[in-house]
CSV table of C-alpha atoms and ligand atoms in Angstrom, one decimal:
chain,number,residue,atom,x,y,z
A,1,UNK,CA,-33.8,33.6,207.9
A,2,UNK,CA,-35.9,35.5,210.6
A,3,UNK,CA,-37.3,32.2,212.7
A,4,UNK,CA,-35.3,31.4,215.5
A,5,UNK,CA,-37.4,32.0,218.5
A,6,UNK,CA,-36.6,28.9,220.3
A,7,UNK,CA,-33.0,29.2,221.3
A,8,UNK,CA,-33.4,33.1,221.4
A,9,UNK,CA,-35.7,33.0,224.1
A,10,UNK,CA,-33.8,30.1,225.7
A,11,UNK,CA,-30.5,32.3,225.7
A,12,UNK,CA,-32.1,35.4,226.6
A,13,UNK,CA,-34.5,34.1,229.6
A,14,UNK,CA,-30.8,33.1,230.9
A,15,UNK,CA,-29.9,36.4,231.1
A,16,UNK,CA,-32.4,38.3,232.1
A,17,UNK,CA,-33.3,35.9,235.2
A,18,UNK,CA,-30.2,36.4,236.4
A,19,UNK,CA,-30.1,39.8,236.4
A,20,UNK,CA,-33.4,40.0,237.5
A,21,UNK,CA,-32.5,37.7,240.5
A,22,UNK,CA,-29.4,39.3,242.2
A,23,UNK,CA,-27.6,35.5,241.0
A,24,UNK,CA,-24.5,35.6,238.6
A,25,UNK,CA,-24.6,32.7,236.3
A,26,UNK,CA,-21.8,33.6,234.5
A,27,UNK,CA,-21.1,30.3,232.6
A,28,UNK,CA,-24.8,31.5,230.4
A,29,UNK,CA,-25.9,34.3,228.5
A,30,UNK,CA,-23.5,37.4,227.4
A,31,UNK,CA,-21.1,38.7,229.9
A,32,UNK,CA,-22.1,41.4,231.7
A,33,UNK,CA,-19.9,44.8,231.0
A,34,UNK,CA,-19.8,47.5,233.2
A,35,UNK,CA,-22.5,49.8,232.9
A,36,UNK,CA,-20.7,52.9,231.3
A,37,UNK,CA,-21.0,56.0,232.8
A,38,UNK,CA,-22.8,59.1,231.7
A,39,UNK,CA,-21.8,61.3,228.7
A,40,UNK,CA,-21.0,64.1,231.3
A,41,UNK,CA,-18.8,62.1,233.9
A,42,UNK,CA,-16.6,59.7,231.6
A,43,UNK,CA,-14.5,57.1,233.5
A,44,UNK,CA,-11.2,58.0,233.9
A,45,UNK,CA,-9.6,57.2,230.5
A,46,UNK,CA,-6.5,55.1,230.8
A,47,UNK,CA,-4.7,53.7,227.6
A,48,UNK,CA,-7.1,51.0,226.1
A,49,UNK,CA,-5.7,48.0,225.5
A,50,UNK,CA,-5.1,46.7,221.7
A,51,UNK,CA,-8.3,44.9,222.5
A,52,UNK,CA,-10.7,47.0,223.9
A,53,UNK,CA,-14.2,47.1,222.6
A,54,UNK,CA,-16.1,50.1,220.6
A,55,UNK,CA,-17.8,49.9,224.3
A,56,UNK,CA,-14.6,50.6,226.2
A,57,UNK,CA,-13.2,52.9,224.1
A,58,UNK,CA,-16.4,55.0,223.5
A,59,UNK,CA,-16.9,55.1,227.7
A,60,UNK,CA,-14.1,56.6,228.0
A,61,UNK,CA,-14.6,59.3,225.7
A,62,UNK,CA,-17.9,60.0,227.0
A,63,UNK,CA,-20.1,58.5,224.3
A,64,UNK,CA,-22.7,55.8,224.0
A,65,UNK,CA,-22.4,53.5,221.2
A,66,UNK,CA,-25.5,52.1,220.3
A,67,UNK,CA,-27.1,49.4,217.7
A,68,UNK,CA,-30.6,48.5,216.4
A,69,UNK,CA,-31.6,45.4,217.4
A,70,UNK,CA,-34.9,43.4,216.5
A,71,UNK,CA,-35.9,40.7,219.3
A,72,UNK,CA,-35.9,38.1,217.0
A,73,UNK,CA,-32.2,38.2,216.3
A,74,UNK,CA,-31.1,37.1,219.6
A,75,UNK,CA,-29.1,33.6,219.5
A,76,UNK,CA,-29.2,33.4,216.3
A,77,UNK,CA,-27.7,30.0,215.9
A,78,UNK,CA,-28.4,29.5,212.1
A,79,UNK,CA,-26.9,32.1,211.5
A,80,UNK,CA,-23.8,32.2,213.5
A,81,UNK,CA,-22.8,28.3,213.6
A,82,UNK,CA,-22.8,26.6,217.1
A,83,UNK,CA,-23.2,29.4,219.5
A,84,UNK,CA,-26.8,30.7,220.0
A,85,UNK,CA,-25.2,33.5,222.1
A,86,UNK,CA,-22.6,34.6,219.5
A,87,UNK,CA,-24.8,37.4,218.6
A,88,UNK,CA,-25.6,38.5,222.0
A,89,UNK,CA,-22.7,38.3,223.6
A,90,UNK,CA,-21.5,40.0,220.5
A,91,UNK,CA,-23.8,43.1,221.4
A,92,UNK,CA,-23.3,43.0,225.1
A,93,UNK,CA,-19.1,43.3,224.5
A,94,UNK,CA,-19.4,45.9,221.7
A,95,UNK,CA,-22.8,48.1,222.4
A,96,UNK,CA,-23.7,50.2,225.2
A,97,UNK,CA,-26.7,51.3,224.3
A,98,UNK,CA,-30.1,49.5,221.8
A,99,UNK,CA,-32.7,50.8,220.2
A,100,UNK,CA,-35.6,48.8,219.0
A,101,UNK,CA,-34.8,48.5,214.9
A,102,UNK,CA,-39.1,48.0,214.8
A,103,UNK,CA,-40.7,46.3,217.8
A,104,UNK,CA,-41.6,49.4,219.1
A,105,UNK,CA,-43.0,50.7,216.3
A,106,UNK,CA,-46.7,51.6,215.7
A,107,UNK,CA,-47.5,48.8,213.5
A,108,UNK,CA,-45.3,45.9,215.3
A,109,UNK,CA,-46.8,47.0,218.9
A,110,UNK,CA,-50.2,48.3,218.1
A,111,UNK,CA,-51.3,46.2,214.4
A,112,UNK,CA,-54.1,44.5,216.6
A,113,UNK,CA,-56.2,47.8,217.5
A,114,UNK,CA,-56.9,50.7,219.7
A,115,UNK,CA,-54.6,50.2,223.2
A,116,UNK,CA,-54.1,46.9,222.2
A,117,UNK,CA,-50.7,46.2,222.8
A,118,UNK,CA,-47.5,43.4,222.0
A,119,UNK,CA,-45.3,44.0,224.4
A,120,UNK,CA,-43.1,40.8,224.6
A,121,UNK,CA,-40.4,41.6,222.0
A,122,UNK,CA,-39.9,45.2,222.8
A,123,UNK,CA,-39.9,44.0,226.5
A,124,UNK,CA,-37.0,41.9,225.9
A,125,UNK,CA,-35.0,44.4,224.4
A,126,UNK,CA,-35.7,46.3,227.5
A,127,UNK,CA,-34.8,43.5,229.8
A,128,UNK,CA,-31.4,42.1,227.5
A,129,UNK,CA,-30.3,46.1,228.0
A,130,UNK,CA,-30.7,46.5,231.6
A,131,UNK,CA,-29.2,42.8,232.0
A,132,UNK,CA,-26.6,44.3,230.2
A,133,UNK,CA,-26.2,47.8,231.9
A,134,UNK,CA,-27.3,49.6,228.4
A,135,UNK,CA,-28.9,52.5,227.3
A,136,UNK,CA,-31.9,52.2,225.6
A,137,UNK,CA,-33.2,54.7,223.0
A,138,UNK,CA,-36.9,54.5,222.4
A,139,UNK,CA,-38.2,54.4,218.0
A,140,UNK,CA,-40.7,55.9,217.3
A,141,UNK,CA,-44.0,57.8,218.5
A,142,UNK,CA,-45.3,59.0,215.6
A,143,UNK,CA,-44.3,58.9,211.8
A,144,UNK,CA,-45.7,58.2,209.0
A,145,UNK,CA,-44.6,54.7,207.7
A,146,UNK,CA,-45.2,51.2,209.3
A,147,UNK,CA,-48.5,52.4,210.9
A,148,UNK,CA,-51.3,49.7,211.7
A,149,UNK,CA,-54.4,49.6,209.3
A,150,UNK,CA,-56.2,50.4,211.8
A,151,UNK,CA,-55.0,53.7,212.2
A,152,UNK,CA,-54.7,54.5,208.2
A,153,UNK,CA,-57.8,53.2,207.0
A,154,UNK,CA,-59.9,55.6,208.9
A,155,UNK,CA,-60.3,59.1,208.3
A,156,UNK,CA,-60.5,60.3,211.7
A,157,UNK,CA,-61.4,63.7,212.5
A,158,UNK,CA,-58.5,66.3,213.5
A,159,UNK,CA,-59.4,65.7,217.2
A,160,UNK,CA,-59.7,62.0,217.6
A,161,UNK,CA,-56.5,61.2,216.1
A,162,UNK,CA,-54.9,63.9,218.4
A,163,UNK,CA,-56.5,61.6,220.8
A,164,UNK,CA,-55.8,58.4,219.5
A,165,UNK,CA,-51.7,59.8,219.3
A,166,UNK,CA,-51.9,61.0,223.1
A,167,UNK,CA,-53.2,57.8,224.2
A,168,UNK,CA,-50.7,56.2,222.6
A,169,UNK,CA,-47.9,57.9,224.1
A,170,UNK,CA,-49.4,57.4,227.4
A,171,UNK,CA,-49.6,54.0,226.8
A,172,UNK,CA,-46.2,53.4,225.1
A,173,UNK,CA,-43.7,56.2,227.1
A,174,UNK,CA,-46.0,54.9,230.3
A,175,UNK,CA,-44.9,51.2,229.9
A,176,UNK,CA,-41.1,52.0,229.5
A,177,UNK,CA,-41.5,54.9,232.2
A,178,UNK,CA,-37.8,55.3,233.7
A,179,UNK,CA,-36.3,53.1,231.5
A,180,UNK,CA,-35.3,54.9,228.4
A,181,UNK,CA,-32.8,57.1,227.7
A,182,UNK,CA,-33.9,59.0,224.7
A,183,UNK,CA,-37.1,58.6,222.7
A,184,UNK,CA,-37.5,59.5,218.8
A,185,UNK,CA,-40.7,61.6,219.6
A,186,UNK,CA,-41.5,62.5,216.2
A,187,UNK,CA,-39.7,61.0,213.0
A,188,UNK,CA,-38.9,62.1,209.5
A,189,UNK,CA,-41.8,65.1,209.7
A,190,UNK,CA,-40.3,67.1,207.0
A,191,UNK,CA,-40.3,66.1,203.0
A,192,UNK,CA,-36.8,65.3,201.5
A,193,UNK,CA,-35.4,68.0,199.7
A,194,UNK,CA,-38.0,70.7,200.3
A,195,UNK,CA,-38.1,70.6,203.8
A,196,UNK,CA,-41.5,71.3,203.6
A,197,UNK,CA,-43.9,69.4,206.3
A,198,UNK,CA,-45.1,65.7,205.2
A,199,UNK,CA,-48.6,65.3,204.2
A,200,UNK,CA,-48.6,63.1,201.9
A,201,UNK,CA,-49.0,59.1,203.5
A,202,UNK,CA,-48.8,60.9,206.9
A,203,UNK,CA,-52.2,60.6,208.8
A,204,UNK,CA,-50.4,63.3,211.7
A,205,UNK,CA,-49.3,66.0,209.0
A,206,UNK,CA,-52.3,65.6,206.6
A,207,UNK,CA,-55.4,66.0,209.4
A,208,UNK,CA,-53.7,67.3,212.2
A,209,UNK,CA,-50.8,69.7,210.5
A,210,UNK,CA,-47.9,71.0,212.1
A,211,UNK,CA,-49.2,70.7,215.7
A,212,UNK,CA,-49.0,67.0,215.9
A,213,UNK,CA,-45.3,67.5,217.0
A,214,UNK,CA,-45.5,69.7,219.4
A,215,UNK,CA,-48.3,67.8,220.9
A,216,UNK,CA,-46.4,64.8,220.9
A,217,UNK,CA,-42.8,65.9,222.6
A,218,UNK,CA,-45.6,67.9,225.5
A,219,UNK,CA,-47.3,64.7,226.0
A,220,UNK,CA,-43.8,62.5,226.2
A,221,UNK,CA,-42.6,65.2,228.1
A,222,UNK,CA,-45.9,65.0,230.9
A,223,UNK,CA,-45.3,61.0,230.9
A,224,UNK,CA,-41.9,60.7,231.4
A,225,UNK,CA,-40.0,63.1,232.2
A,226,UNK,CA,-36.9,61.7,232.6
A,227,UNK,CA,-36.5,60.6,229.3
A,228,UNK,CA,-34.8,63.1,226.5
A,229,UNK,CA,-36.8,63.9,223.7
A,230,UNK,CA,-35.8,63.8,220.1
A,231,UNK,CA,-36.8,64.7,216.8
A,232,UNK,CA,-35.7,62.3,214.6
A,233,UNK,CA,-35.3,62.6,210.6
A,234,UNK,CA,-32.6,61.4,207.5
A,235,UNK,CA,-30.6,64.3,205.3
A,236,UNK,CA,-30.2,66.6,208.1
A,237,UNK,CA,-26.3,65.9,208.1
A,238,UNK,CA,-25.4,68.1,205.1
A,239,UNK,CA,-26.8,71.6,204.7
A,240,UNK,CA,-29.9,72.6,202.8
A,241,UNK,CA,-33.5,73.6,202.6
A,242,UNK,CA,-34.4,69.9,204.8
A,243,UNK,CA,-31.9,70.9,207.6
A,244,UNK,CA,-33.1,75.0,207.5
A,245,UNK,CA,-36.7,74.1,208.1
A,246,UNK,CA,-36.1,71.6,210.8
A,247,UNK,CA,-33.8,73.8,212.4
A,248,UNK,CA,-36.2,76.9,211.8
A,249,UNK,CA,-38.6,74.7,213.7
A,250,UNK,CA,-37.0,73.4,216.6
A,251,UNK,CA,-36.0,76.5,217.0
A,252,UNK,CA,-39.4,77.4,217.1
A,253,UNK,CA,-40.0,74.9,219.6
A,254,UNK,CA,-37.6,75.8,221.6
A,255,UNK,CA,-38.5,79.3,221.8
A,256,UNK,CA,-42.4,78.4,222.5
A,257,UNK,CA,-40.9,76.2,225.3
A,258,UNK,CA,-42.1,72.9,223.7
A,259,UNK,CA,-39.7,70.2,225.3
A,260,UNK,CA,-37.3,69.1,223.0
A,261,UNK,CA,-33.7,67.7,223.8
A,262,UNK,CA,-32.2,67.2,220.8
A,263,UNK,CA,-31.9,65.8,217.3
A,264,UNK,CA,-31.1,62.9,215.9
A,265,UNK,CA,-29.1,62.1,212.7
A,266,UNK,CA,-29.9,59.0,211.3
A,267,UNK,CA,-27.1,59.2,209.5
A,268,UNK,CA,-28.2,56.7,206.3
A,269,UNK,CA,-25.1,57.5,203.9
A,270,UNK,CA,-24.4,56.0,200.5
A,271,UNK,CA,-21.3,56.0,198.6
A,272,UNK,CA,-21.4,56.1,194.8
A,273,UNK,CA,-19.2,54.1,192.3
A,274,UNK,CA,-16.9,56.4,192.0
A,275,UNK,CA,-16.4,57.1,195.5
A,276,UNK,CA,-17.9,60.2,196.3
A,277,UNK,CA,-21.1,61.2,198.4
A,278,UNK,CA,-19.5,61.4,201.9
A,279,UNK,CA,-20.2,64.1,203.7
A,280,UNK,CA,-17.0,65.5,205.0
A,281,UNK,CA,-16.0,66.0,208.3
A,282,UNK,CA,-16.2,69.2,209.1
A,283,UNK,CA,-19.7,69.4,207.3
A,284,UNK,CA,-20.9,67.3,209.9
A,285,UNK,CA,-19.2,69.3,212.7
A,286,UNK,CA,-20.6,72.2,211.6
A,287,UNK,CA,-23.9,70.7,211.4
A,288,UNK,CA,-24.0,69.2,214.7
A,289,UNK,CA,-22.7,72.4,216.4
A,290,UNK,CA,-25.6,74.1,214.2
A,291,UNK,CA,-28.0,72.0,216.4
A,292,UNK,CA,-25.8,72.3,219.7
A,293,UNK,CA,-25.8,76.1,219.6
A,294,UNK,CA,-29.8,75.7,220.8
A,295,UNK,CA,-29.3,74.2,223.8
A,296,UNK,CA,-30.1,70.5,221.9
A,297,UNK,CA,-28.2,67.3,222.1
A,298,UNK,CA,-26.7,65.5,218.9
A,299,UNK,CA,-26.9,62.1,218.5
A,300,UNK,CA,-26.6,59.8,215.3
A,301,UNK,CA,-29.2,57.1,215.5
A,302,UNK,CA,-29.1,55.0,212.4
A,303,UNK,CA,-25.8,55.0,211.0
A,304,UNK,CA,-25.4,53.0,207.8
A,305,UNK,CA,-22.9,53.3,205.0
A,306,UNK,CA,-24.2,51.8,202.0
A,307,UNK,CA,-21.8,51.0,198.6
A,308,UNK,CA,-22.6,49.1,195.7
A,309,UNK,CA,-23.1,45.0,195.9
A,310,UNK,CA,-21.8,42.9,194.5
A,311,UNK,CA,-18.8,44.7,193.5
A,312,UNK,CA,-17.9,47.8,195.4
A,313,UNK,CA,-14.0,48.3,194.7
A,314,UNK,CA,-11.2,49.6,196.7
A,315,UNK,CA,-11.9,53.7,195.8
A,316,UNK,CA,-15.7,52.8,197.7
A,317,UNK,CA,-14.8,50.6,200.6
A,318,UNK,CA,-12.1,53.1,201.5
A,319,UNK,CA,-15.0,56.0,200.7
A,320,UNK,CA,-16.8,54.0,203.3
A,321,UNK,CA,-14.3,53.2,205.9
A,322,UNK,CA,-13.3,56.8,206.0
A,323,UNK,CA,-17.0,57.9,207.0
A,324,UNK,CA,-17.0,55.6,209.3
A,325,UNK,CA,-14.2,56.9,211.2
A,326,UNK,CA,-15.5,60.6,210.0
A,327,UNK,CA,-18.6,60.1,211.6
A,328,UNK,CA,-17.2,59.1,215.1
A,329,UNK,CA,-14.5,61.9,214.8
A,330,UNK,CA,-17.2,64.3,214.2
A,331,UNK,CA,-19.2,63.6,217.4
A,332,UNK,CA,-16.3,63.7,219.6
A,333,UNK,CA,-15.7,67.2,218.3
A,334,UNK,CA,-18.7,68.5,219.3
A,335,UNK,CA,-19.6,68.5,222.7
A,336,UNK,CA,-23.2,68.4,222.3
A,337,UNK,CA,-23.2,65.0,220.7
A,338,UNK,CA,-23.0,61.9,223.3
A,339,UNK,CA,-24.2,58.8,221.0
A,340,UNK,CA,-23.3,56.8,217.9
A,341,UNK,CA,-26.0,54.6,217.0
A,342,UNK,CA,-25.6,51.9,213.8
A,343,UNK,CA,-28.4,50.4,212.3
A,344,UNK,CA,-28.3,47.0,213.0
A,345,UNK,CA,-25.2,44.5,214.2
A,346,UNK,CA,-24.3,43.0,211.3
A,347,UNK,CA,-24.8,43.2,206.9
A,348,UNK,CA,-27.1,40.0,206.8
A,349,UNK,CA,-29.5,41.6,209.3
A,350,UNK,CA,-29.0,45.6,207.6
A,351,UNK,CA,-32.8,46.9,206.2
A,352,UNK,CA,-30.1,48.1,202.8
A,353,UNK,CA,-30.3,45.2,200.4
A,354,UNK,CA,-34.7,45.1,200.5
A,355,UNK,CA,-34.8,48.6,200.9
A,356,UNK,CA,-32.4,49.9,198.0
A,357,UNK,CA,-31.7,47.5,195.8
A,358,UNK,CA,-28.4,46.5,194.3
A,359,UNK,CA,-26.9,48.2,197.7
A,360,UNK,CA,-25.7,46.7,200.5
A,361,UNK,CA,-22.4,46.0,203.0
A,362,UNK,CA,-23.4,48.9,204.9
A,363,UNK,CA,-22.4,48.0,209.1
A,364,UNK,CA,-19.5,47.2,210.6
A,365,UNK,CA,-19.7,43.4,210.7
A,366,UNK,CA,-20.7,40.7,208.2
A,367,UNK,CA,-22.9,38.1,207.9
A,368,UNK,CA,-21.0,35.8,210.0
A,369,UNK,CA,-20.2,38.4,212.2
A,370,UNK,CA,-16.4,39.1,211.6
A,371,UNK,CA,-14.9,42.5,212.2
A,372,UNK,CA,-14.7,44.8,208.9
A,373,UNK,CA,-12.3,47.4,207.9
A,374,UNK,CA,-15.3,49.8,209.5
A,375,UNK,CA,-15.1,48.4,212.3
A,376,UNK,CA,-12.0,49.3,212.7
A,377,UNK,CA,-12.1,52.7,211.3
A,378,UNK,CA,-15.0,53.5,214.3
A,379,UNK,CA,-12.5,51.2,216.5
A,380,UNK,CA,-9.5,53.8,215.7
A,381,UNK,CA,-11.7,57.3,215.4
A,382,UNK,CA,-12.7,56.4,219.2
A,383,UNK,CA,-8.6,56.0,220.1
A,384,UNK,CA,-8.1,52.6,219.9
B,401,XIL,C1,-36.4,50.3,208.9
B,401,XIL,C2,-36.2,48.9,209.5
B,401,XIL,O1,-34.8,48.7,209.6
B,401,XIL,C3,-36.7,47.8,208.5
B,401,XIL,O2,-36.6,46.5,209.1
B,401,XIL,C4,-38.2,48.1,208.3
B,401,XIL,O3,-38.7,47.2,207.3
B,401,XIL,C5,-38.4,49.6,207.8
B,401,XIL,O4,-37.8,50.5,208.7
B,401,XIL,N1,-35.6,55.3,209.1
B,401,XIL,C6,-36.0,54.9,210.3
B,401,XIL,C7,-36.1,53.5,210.7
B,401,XIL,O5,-36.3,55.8,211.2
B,401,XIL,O6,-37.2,53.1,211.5
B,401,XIL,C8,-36.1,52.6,209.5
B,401,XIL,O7,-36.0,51.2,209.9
B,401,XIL,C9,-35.0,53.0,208.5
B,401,XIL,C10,-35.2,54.4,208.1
């Protein structure tokens, strides 16, 4: 269900050319919102209409609301009946900010060697945002999953592969110079549980150690500067040994003055049969104001709400539906935090079912792309 170039491209070219060329088709491609203004100058709320979008409503609260897209989900006409735009023009009315869900990963931009480089998906994520007047997060620089062989089935020595990582932030951070909003510097450096730095299946933790990631956010930082710098990582949301070392470090960071701008939550959840395993509310207050209190931004960058499938009952889709809306609520508490990001549009697209199996319905639309109940609990947390 992953081959629809042809009308993709088609749709998207639309779009982009227009844009790109100062003329307003407006009879192709997604409309073209506002841009939304930044966190720290919202536009003047006035009372949203029963119909504004999760776009509208988070504007005027001063948030971004942002999805993972993959390029080869635009126009997806297969999947969405008759109108290859549905999905686009979905993300355009909803989404004011992207992130790359892989394309601009090691392994999908880099699989084909040493600065050798596939730019043409991530570069029309880039282009569909701008068209669009969105943000764009940038994911990821270094981690230790979806690597290319290349890269893992050497042993290099402690300083080529600090080479081989600066080179490729030059390369990467250099391409999308001015255009990103955020990049996810480093991601998921800490074990699960422990908290203790990743080694094992990580090329940066095993032969370089520790000071892979603070050689990474100084060389983002020298390439772009404009763009904020996050570390990046899963389970920080409750508290615990993960969350106390990441935040022993970046505090660390901070202190060494190793440009960092802020944390994100990826914000994977999963609610259990009988309803528990949401984090409450002020648990995630208290985290993010944890973070805040070091001069770092908040933002949650993957958020998915996994239950059961088939057969999650009413006590777990009402579980669900209340994170949903806890999660927004949450980030509007705390100053500090300025983006909601979901992983993915929509439940036929979400990485859940092939990554956990027997889990699924996790985002806020389904497969056909019709509103669900969390959609409206984000919808309602954001004052709509
Ligand atoms: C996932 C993608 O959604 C999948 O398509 C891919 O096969 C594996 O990676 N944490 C992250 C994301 O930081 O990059 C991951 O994305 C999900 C977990």
């Amino acid at each position: 269900m992953k081959s629809r170039l042809t009308p993709i491209v088609g749709t998207f070219l639309v779009v982009a050319a227009a844009a790109c060329g100062g003329g307003s088709d407006t009879t192709t491609g997604p409309p073209t919102p506002a841009t939304p203004s930044t966190p720290s100058t919202p536009s003047t709320p006035s009372t949203p209409a029963t119909t504004s979008t999760l776009r509208q409503l988070a504007t005027a609260k001063g948030r971004y609301v942002g999805t993972a897209l993959d390029a080869t989900f635009f126009g997806q006409s297969a999947l969405f009946g008759t109108n290859p735009a549905a999905y686009d023009t979905l993300v355009a009315r909803e989404f004011s900010m992207i992130v790359a869900g892989n394309v601009m990963k090691w392994e999908p931009l880099n699989r084909n060697g040493r600065l050798t480089y596939r730019w043409a998906n991530p570069d029309l994520l880039v282009a569909f945002a701008q068209a669009n007047g969105m943000k764009i997060r940038g994911h990821t620089l270094a981690w230790h999953q979806q690597n290319p062989t290349w890269l893992t089935s050497t042993t290099y020595s402690a300083d080529t592969l600090t080479a081989i990582l600066k080179e490729h932030i030059d390369s990467v951070v250099g391409h999308y110079k001015g255009k990103i909003h955020a990049w996810d510097v480093v991601n998921e450096a800490f074990n699960d549980g422990t908290g203790t730095l990743r080694t094992t299946g990580s090329p940066w933790g095993s032969i370089i150690g520790a000071g892979y990631i603070d050689v990474a956010f100084q060389e983002a930082r020298k390439i772009d500067p404009a763009a904020l710098l996050f570390y990046n990582d899963y389970n920080l949301e409750t508290p615990g040994a993960k969350q106390d070392s990441v935040f022993a470090r970046v505090s660390s960071m901070k202190a060494r003055g190793i440009p960092i701008d802020g944390i994100g939550f990826q914000a994977h959840f999963q609610i259990n049969a009988d309803g528990s395993g949401a984090p409450s509310q002020q648990t995630l207050v208290n985290t993010f104001t944890r973070f805040a209190s070091l001069g770092l931004k908040v933002e949650i960058t993957e958020l998915d709400v996994r239950v059961r499938t088939p057969g999650a009952g009413a006590t777990e889709l009402a579980a669900q539906q209340k994170l949903y809306g806890d999660v927004v609520s949450a980030c509007l508490a705390v100053s500090a935090c300025d983006a909601i990001v979901v992983w993915g549009v929509n439940d036929g697209e979400s990485w859940i079912p092939g990554t956990f199996s027997g889990w699924g319905q996790a985002l806020m639309f389904d497969d056909t792309l019709g509103k669900k109940a969390n959609y409206d609990a984000f919808r309602t947390a954001l004052g709509g």
